[in-house]
């Protein structure tokens, strides 16, 4: 393979810290570039969490500048795109100026637009695994469940996102607000081959997650499983009728967002501040304080009252040998993930995203996926089996729990 370099865009972010730790522990790449503006977080990651692993270097980079991104891509072999989704278009424009690259991208919004770039990326000999992160897990769990029935009425995906309002990052706050923004058209259900948009808080359903979440009400979210799962042959084979993705947030988040929706803040006209037009909702997003300090993960859990975590689940309702079946798979991440080193709560919370990015990047290279698959791919079109992918999570201490009714 020669010398190999991985560049991690937005590498100091909470959702990708787990990828950097996992690559440090499990991968054989020669060099890693953490490209970000946040020097403090990147240095803590390299010096404390990675114990000064010399393969990792920090490069201060303004990722809103396409030329900066393009130059970093020119100088790398592999990439992880983990910059906030507000910078996604800049990243994709820079990517299209380059060629001969393999990488993973944790963003999944504007899926149709990204998919439309696939032929152009393929021409440039680029393989981009889009909608990576937690979607790798939810899709794998759903596919596992589908293999166990003859026919399926519905596939229900559940995201249990368990952290109080006072624990967040800018990117995470923006994401929650986007998921439940009444003006967003990406909250969808797939029914008998068709997609339709839904308002926030539609099709609510109770669901029981493993502890610490337990039984909660879940809401439709703007996620891409209803778009990506139908690409799997299994969905046709098992005559699936409906696919929907729901999420549960800690009640403190739900209370806030419901109040903002009732007050019609999402639809409010932009206001002018210092000569700049700003949406009132963006001011609210910016004003929710973010977590800054690094602490012992056991102390963090003690102060919150539970481990900040994301539990992902898939439920298949169908038939086997003519008998009704309900099969549920859960993925529960290990805690603490970073070997007990001082971190932010949101690094622990987001470790599932990073683990997926690291696993899929390594599997794409080991199985030479990029040689046959060019352009935009995702779990269902990657050619990797869900068993293989989930086994990699198990090796890293994830619990994959199955329930059958």
Short mmCIF file of N, CA and C in Angstrom, two decimals, residues 222-342:
data_model
loop_
_atom_site.label_atom_id
_atom_site.label_comp_id
_atom_site.label_asym_id
_atom_site.label_seq_id
_atom_site.Cartn_x
_atom_site.Cartn_y
_atom_site.Cartn_z
N UNK A 222 -35.92 13.14 10.52
CA UNK A 222 -35.41 13.33 9.15
C UNK A 222 -34.18 12.45 8.96
N UNK A 223 -34.41 11.18 8.69
CA UNK A 223 -33.31 10.23 8.51
C UNK A 223 -33.47 9.50 7.20
N UNK A 224 -32.37 8.92 6.72
CA UNK A 224 -32.40 8.39 5.35
C UNK A 224 -32.69 6.90 5.24
N UNK A 225 -32.91 6.18 6.36
CA UNK A 225 -33.20 4.75 6.21
C UNK A 225 -34.37 4.45 5.26
N UNK A 226 -35.46 5.27 5.27
CA UNK A 226 -36.54 4.98 4.32
C UNK A 226 -36.11 5.15 2.85
N UNK A 227 -35.01 5.89 2.62
CA UNK A 227 -34.50 6.03 1.25
C UNK A 227 -33.50 4.92 0.93
N UNK A 228 -32.62 4.61 1.89
CA UNK A 228 -31.52 3.67 1.57
C UNK A 228 -31.93 2.20 1.65
N UNK A 229 -32.75 1.83 2.64
CA UNK A 229 -33.10 0.41 2.80
C UNK A 229 -33.75 -0.21 1.55
N UNK A 230 -34.63 0.53 0.83
CA UNK A 230 -35.21 -0.07 -0.38
C UNK A 230 -34.19 -0.44 -1.46
N UNK A 231 -32.95 0.06 -1.35
CA UNK A 231 -31.90 -0.35 -2.29
C UNK A 231 -31.47 -1.79 -2.04
N UNK A 232 -31.81 -2.33 -0.88
CA UNK A 232 -31.45 -3.72 -0.57
C UNK A 232 -32.44 -4.67 -1.22
N UNK A 233 -31.90 -5.73 -1.82
CA UNK A 233 -32.74 -6.76 -2.45
C UNK A 233 -33.72 -7.36 -1.44
N UNK A 234 -33.28 -7.42 -0.17
CA UNK A 234 -34.11 -8.03 0.87
C UNK A 234 -35.47 -7.35 1.01
N UNK A 235 -35.50 -6.03 0.80
CA UNK A 235 -36.75 -5.28 0.95
C UNK A 235 -37.77 -5.73 -0.10
N UNK A 236 -37.29 -5.96 -1.33
CA UNK A 236 -38.18 -6.48 -2.39
C UNK A 236 -38.56 -7.93 -2.09
N UNK A 237 -37.53 -8.71 -1.76
CA UNK A 237 -37.71 -10.16 -1.52
C UNK A 237 -38.73 -10.43 -0.42
N UNK A 238 -38.67 -9.65 0.66
CA UNK A 238 -39.53 -9.89 1.82
C UNK A 238 -40.83 -9.09 1.76
N UNK A 239 -41.06 -8.44 0.60
CA UNK A 239 -42.31 -7.69 0.38
C UNK A 239 -42.60 -6.67 1.49
N UNK A 240 -41.58 -5.94 1.88
CA UNK A 240 -41.73 -4.93 2.94
C UNK A 240 -42.73 -3.87 2.48
N UNK A 241 -43.64 -3.50 3.37
CA UNK A 241 -44.67 -2.52 3.00
C UNK A 241 -44.38 -1.11 3.51
N UNK A 242 -43.67 -1.04 4.66
CA UNK A 242 -43.46 0.30 5.22
C UNK A 242 -42.12 0.37 5.95
N UNK A 243 -41.41 1.48 5.76
CA UNK A 243 -40.14 1.72 6.47
C UNK A 243 -40.21 3.12 7.07
N UNK A 244 -39.89 3.21 8.35
CA UNK A 244 -39.95 4.51 9.02
C UNK A 244 -38.85 4.60 10.07
N UNK A 245 -38.28 5.80 10.22
CA UNK A 245 -37.24 6.02 11.24
C UNK A 245 -37.78 6.99 12.29
N UNK A 246 -37.69 6.57 13.55
CA UNK A 246 -38.16 7.42 14.65
C UNK A 246 -37.02 7.65 15.63
N UNK A 247 -37.16 8.70 16.42
CA UNK A 247 -36.14 8.98 17.43
C UNK A 247 -36.77 9.35 18.75
N UNK A 248 -36.00 9.13 19.81
CA UNK A 248 -36.42 9.57 21.15
C UNK A 248 -35.31 10.44 21.70
N UNK A 249 -35.68 11.61 22.17
CA UNK A 249 -34.72 12.48 22.84
C UNK A 249 -35.12 12.60 24.30
N UNK A 250 -34.17 12.96 25.11
CA UNK A 250 -34.44 13.26 26.51
C UNK A 250 -35.55 14.33 26.54
N UNK A 251 -36.49 14.18 27.50
CA UNK A 251 -37.69 15.06 27.51
C UNK A 251 -37.34 16.55 27.55
N UNK A 252 -36.17 16.91 28.08
CA UNK A 252 -35.80 18.33 28.14
C UNK A 252 -35.68 18.93 26.72
N UNK A 253 -35.19 18.13 25.76
CA UNK A 253 -35.10 18.59 24.36
C UNK A 253 -36.49 18.70 23.74
N UNK A 254 -37.32 17.69 23.97
CA UNK A 254 -38.66 17.67 23.37
C UNK A 254 -39.49 18.85 23.86
N UNK A 255 -39.42 19.14 25.17
CA UNK A 255 -40.17 20.27 25.74
C UNK A 255 -39.78 21.58 25.06
N UNK A 256 -38.48 21.78 24.90
CA UNK A 256 -37.98 23.02 24.28
C UNK A 256 -38.49 23.14 22.84
N UNK A 257 -38.33 22.08 22.06
CA UNK A 257 -38.66 22.17 20.63
C UNK A 257 -40.16 22.30 20.41
N UNK A 258 -40.96 21.59 21.23
CA UNK A 258 -42.42 21.73 21.10
C UNK A 258 -42.84 23.18 21.36
N UNK A 259 -42.24 23.80 22.36
CA UNK A 259 -42.57 25.20 22.68
C UNK A 259 -42.20 26.12 21.52
N UNK A 260 -41.03 25.88 20.90
CA UNK A 260 -40.59 26.71 19.78
C UNK A 260 -41.50 26.52 18.55
N UNK A 261 -41.97 25.28 18.35
CA UNK A 261 -42.88 25.02 17.22
C UNK A 261 -44.21 25.74 17.46
N UNK A 262 -44.72 25.63 18.69
CA UNK A 262 -46.00 26.28 19.02
C UNK A 262 -45.90 27.79 18.87
N UNK A 263 -44.73 28.33 19.20
CA UNK A 263 -44.53 29.78 19.09
C UNK A 263 -44.20 30.20 17.65
N UNK A 264 -44.16 29.22 16.73
CA UNK A 264 -43.86 29.46 15.31
C UNK A 264 -42.50 30.14 15.09
N UNK A 265 -41.54 29.83 15.95
CA UNK A 265 -40.21 30.44 15.84
C UNK A 265 -39.48 29.94 14.59
N UNK A 266 -39.72 28.68 14.21
CA UNK A 266 -39.04 28.12 13.03
C UNK A 266 -39.41 28.88 11.75
N UNK A 267 -40.68 29.35 11.69
CA UNK A 267 -41.14 30.06 10.48
C UNK A 267 -40.90 31.57 10.55
N UNK A 268 -40.42 32.06 11.69
CA UNK A 268 -40.29 33.51 11.89
C UNK A 268 -39.36 34.14 10.84
N UNK A 269 -39.71 35.38 10.46
CA UNK A 269 -38.91 36.12 9.47
C UNK A 269 -37.51 36.39 10.03
N UNK A 270 -36.48 36.38 9.16
CA UNK A 270 -35.14 36.72 9.63
C UNK A 270 -35.10 38.15 10.19
N UNK A 271 -34.22 38.38 11.15
CA UNK A 271 -34.06 39.73 11.69
C UNK A 271 -32.65 40.22 11.36
N UNK A 272 -32.47 41.53 11.35
CA UNK A 272 -31.16 42.07 10.97
C UNK A 272 -30.36 42.44 12.21
N UNK A 273 -29.16 41.86 12.31
CA UNK A 273 -28.26 42.16 13.42
C UNK A 273 -26.92 42.55 12.82
N UNK A 274 -26.42 43.74 13.19
CA UNK A 274 -25.15 44.25 12.62
C UNK A 274 -25.13 44.14 11.09
N UNK A 275 -26.26 44.48 10.48
CA UNK A 275 -26.32 44.48 9.01
C UNK A 275 -26.45 43.10 8.38
N UNK A 276 -26.57 42.07 9.21
CA UNK A 276 -26.69 40.70 8.67
C UNK A 276 -28.05 40.12 8.98
N UNK A 277 -28.64 39.44 8.00
CA UNK A 277 -29.94 38.79 8.24
C UNK A 277 -29.72 37.45 8.95
N UNK A 278 -30.43 37.25 10.07
CA UNK A 278 -30.26 36.02 10.85
C UNK A 278 -31.63 35.44 11.19
N UNK A 279 -31.76 34.11 11.07
CA UNK A 279 -33.02 33.46 11.46
C UNK A 279 -33.10 33.40 12.99
N UNK A 280 -34.24 33.78 13.58
CA UNK A 280 -34.36 33.72 15.05
C UNK A 280 -33.99 32.34 15.61
N UNK A 281 -34.33 31.27 14.89
CA UNK A 281 -34.04 29.92 15.40
C UNK A 281 -32.53 29.70 15.52
N UNK A 282 -31.75 30.32 14.60
CA UNK A 282 -30.29 30.16 14.66
C UNK A 282 -29.70 30.87 15.88
N UNK A 283 -30.36 31.96 16.28
CA UNK A 283 -29.90 32.67 17.49
C UNK A 283 -30.12 31.76 18.71
N UNK A 284 -31.26 31.07 18.73
CA UNK A 284 -31.55 30.15 19.84
C UNK A 284 -30.54 29.00 19.85
N UNK A 285 -30.27 28.44 18.67
CA UNK A 285 -29.29 27.34 18.57
C UNK A 285 -27.94 27.81 19.13
N UNK A 286 -27.54 29.02 18.74
CA UNK A 286 -26.24 29.55 19.19
C UNK A 286 -26.20 29.88 20.67
N UNK A 287 -27.39 30.09 21.27
CA UNK A 287 -27.38 30.54 22.67
C UNK A 287 -27.45 29.39 23.67
N UNK A 288 -27.64 28.15 23.20
CA UNK A 288 -27.64 27.01 24.14
C UNK A 288 -26.18 26.69 24.47
N UNK A 289 -25.79 26.78 25.74
CA UNK A 289 -24.37 26.61 26.08
C UNK A 289 -23.85 25.22 25.71
N UNK A 290 -22.60 25.17 25.24
CA UNK A 290 -22.01 23.87 24.90
C UNK A 290 -21.02 23.45 25.98
N UNK A 291 -20.83 22.15 26.05
CA UNK A 291 -19.95 21.57 27.05
C UNK A 291 -18.50 21.83 26.66
N UNK A 292 -17.69 22.30 27.61
CA UNK A 292 -16.30 22.67 27.29
C UNK A 292 -15.26 21.80 28.00
N UNK A 293 -15.55 21.40 29.26
CA UNK A 293 -14.46 20.78 30.03
C UNK A 293 -14.31 19.29 29.77
N UNK A 294 -13.08 18.81 30.02
CA UNK A 294 -12.78 17.38 29.91
C UNK A 294 -12.84 16.78 31.31
N UNK A 295 -13.58 15.67 31.43
CA UNK A 295 -13.75 15.08 32.77
C UNK A 295 -13.67 13.57 32.71
N UNK A 296 -13.46 12.99 33.88
CA UNK A 296 -13.48 11.53 34.01
C UNK A 296 -14.87 11.02 33.59
N UNK A 297 -14.95 10.01 32.70
CA UNK A 297 -16.26 9.57 32.20
C UNK A 297 -17.19 9.02 33.28
N UNK A 298 -16.61 8.47 34.36
CA UNK A 298 -17.46 7.96 35.45
C UNK A 298 -18.06 9.13 36.22
N UNK A 299 -17.28 10.21 36.36
CA UNK A 299 -17.78 11.45 36.99
C UNK A 299 -18.93 12.04 36.17
N UNK A 300 -18.74 12.04 34.84
CA UNK A 300 -19.77 12.57 33.93
C UNK A 300 -21.08 11.81 34.14
N UNK A 301 -21.00 10.47 34.10
CA UNK A 301 -22.20 9.64 34.25
C UNK A 301 -22.87 9.88 35.60
N UNK A 302 -22.03 10.06 36.63
CA UNK A 302 -22.55 10.29 37.98
C UNK A 302 -23.30 11.62 38.05
N UNK A 303 -22.72 12.66 37.42
CA UNK A 303 -23.36 13.98 37.51
C UNK A 303 -24.65 14.04 36.68
N UNK A 304 -24.73 13.27 35.59
CA UNK A 304 -25.95 13.25 34.78
C UNK A 304 -26.99 12.31 35.40
N UNK A 305 -26.51 11.23 36.01
CA UNK A 305 -27.42 10.23 36.57
C UNK A 305 -27.54 8.99 35.69
N UNK A 306 -26.91 9.04 34.53
CA UNK A 306 -26.86 7.87 33.62
C UNK A 306 -25.72 8.09 32.62
N UNK A 307 -25.35 7.03 31.89
CA UNK A 307 -24.33 7.18 30.85
C UNK A 307 -24.93 7.93 29.66
N UNK A 308 -24.31 9.05 29.22
CA UNK A 308 -24.81 9.69 28.00
C UNK A 308 -24.58 8.73 26.83
N UNK A 309 -25.63 8.36 26.12
CA UNK A 309 -25.46 7.27 25.15
C UNK A 309 -26.46 7.35 24.02
N UNK A 310 -26.17 6.65 22.94
CA UNK A 310 -27.12 6.49 21.84
C UNK A 310 -27.33 5.00 21.62
N UNK A 311 -28.56 4.55 21.85
CA UNK A 311 -28.90 3.14 21.61
C UNK A 311 -29.70 3.09 20.30
N UNK A 312 -29.25 2.26 19.38
CA UNK A 312 -29.91 2.16 18.08
C UNK A 312 -30.63 0.83 17.97
N UNK A 313 -31.84 0.86 17.43
CA UNK A 313 -32.66 -0.36 17.37
C UNK A 313 -33.38 -0.47 16.03
N UNK A 314 -33.66 -1.73 15.65
CA UNK A 314 -34.48 -2.00 14.46
C UNK A 314 -35.50 -3.05 14.82
N UNK A 315 -36.74 -2.82 14.40
CA UNK A 315 -37.84 -3.74 14.71
C UNK A 315 -38.47 -4.19 13.38
N UNK A 316 -38.55 -5.49 13.20
CA UNK A 316 -39.16 -6.06 12.00
C UNK A 316 -40.47 -6.72 12.41
N UNK A 317 -41.57 -6.30 11.80
CA UNK A 317 -42.86 -6.93 12.07
C UNK A 317 -43.25 -7.70 10.81
N UNK A 318 -43.35 -9.02 10.92
CA UNK A 318 -43.61 -9.81 9.72
C UNK A 318 -44.07 -11.22 10.05
N UNK A 319 -43.82 -12.13 9.11
CA UNK A 319 -44.29 -13.52 9.25
C UNK A 319 -43.16 -14.50 8.96
N UNK A 320 -43.15 -15.58 9.73
CA UNK A 320 -42.27 -16.71 9.41
C UNK A 320 -43.12 -17.97 9.46
N UNK A 321 -43.12 -18.73 8.35
CA UNK A 321 -43.96 -19.93 8.24
C UNK A 321 -45.42 -19.62 8.59
N UNK A 322 -45.87 -18.44 8.15
CA UNK A 322 -47.27 -18.07 8.34
C UNK A 322 -47.62 -17.55 9.72
N UNK A 323 -46.64 -17.53 10.63
CA UNK A 323 -46.90 -17.07 12.01
C UNK A 323 -46.32 -15.66 12.18
N UNK A 324 -47.12 -14.77 12.80
CA UNK A 324 -46.67 -13.39 13.04
C UNK A 324 -45.44 -13.36 13.94
N UNK A 325 -44.47 -12.53 13.56
CA UNK A 325 -43.23 -12.40 14.34
C UNK A 325 -42.88 -10.93 14.52
N UNK A 326 -42.31 -10.62 15.69
CA UNK A 326 -41.75 -9.29 15.91
C UNK A 326 -40.31 -9.49 16.36
N UNK A 327 -39.37 -9.07 15.54
CA UNK A 327 -37.95 -9.27 15.85
C UNK A 327 -37.32 -7.90 16.08
N UNK A 328 -36.64 -7.76 17.22
CA UNK A 328 -36.00 -6.48 17.56
C UNK A 328 -34.51 -6.71 17.79
N UNK A 329 -33.70 -5.86 17.18
CA UNK A 329 -32.26 -5.85 17.45
C UNK A 329 -31.88 -4.50 18.04
N UNK A 330 -31.05 -4.51 19.09
CA UNK A 330 -30.53 -3.27 19.68
C UNK A 330 -29.01 -3.27 19.60
N UNK A 331 -28.44 -2.08 19.45
CA UNK A 331 -26.98 -1.92 19.56
C UNK A 331 -26.71 -0.98 20.73
N UNK A 332 -25.95 -1.49 21.72
CA UNK A 332 -25.63 -0.69 22.91
C UNK A 332 -24.12 -0.49 22.97
N UNK A 333 -23.65 0.78 22.89
CA UNK A 333 -22.20 1.03 22.89
C UNK A 333 -21.58 0.78 24.26
N UNK A 334 -20.28 0.47 24.28
CA UNK A 334 -19.59 0.33 25.57
C UNK A 334 -19.44 1.70 26.24
N UNK A 335 -19.38 1.71 27.56
CA UNK A 335 -19.12 2.95 28.31
C UNK A 335 -18.18 2.63 29.46
N UNK A 336 -17.07 3.38 29.62
CA UNK A 336 -16.60 4.43 28.74
C UNK A 336 -15.94 3.85 27.49
N UNK A 337 -15.93 4.63 26.41
CA UNK A 337 -15.37 4.15 25.14
C UNK A 337 -13.87 4.44 25.05
N UNK A 338 -13.44 5.55 25.66
CA UNK A 338 -12.06 6.02 25.48
C UNK A 338 -11.12 5.51 26.57
N UNK A 339 -11.36 4.29 27.02
CA UNK A 339 -10.47 3.67 28.00
C UNK A 339 -10.42 4.39 29.34
N UNK A 340 -11.49 5.16 29.66
CA UNK A 340 -11.54 5.84 30.96
C UNK A 340 -10.77 7.15 31.01
N UNK A 341 -10.23 7.61 29.88
CA UNK A 341 -9.47 8.88 29.85
C UNK A 341 -10.43 10.07 29.96
N UNK A 342 -9.93 11.23 30.45
CA UNK A 342 -10.81 12.39 30.57
C UNK A 342 -11.27 12.89 29.20
#
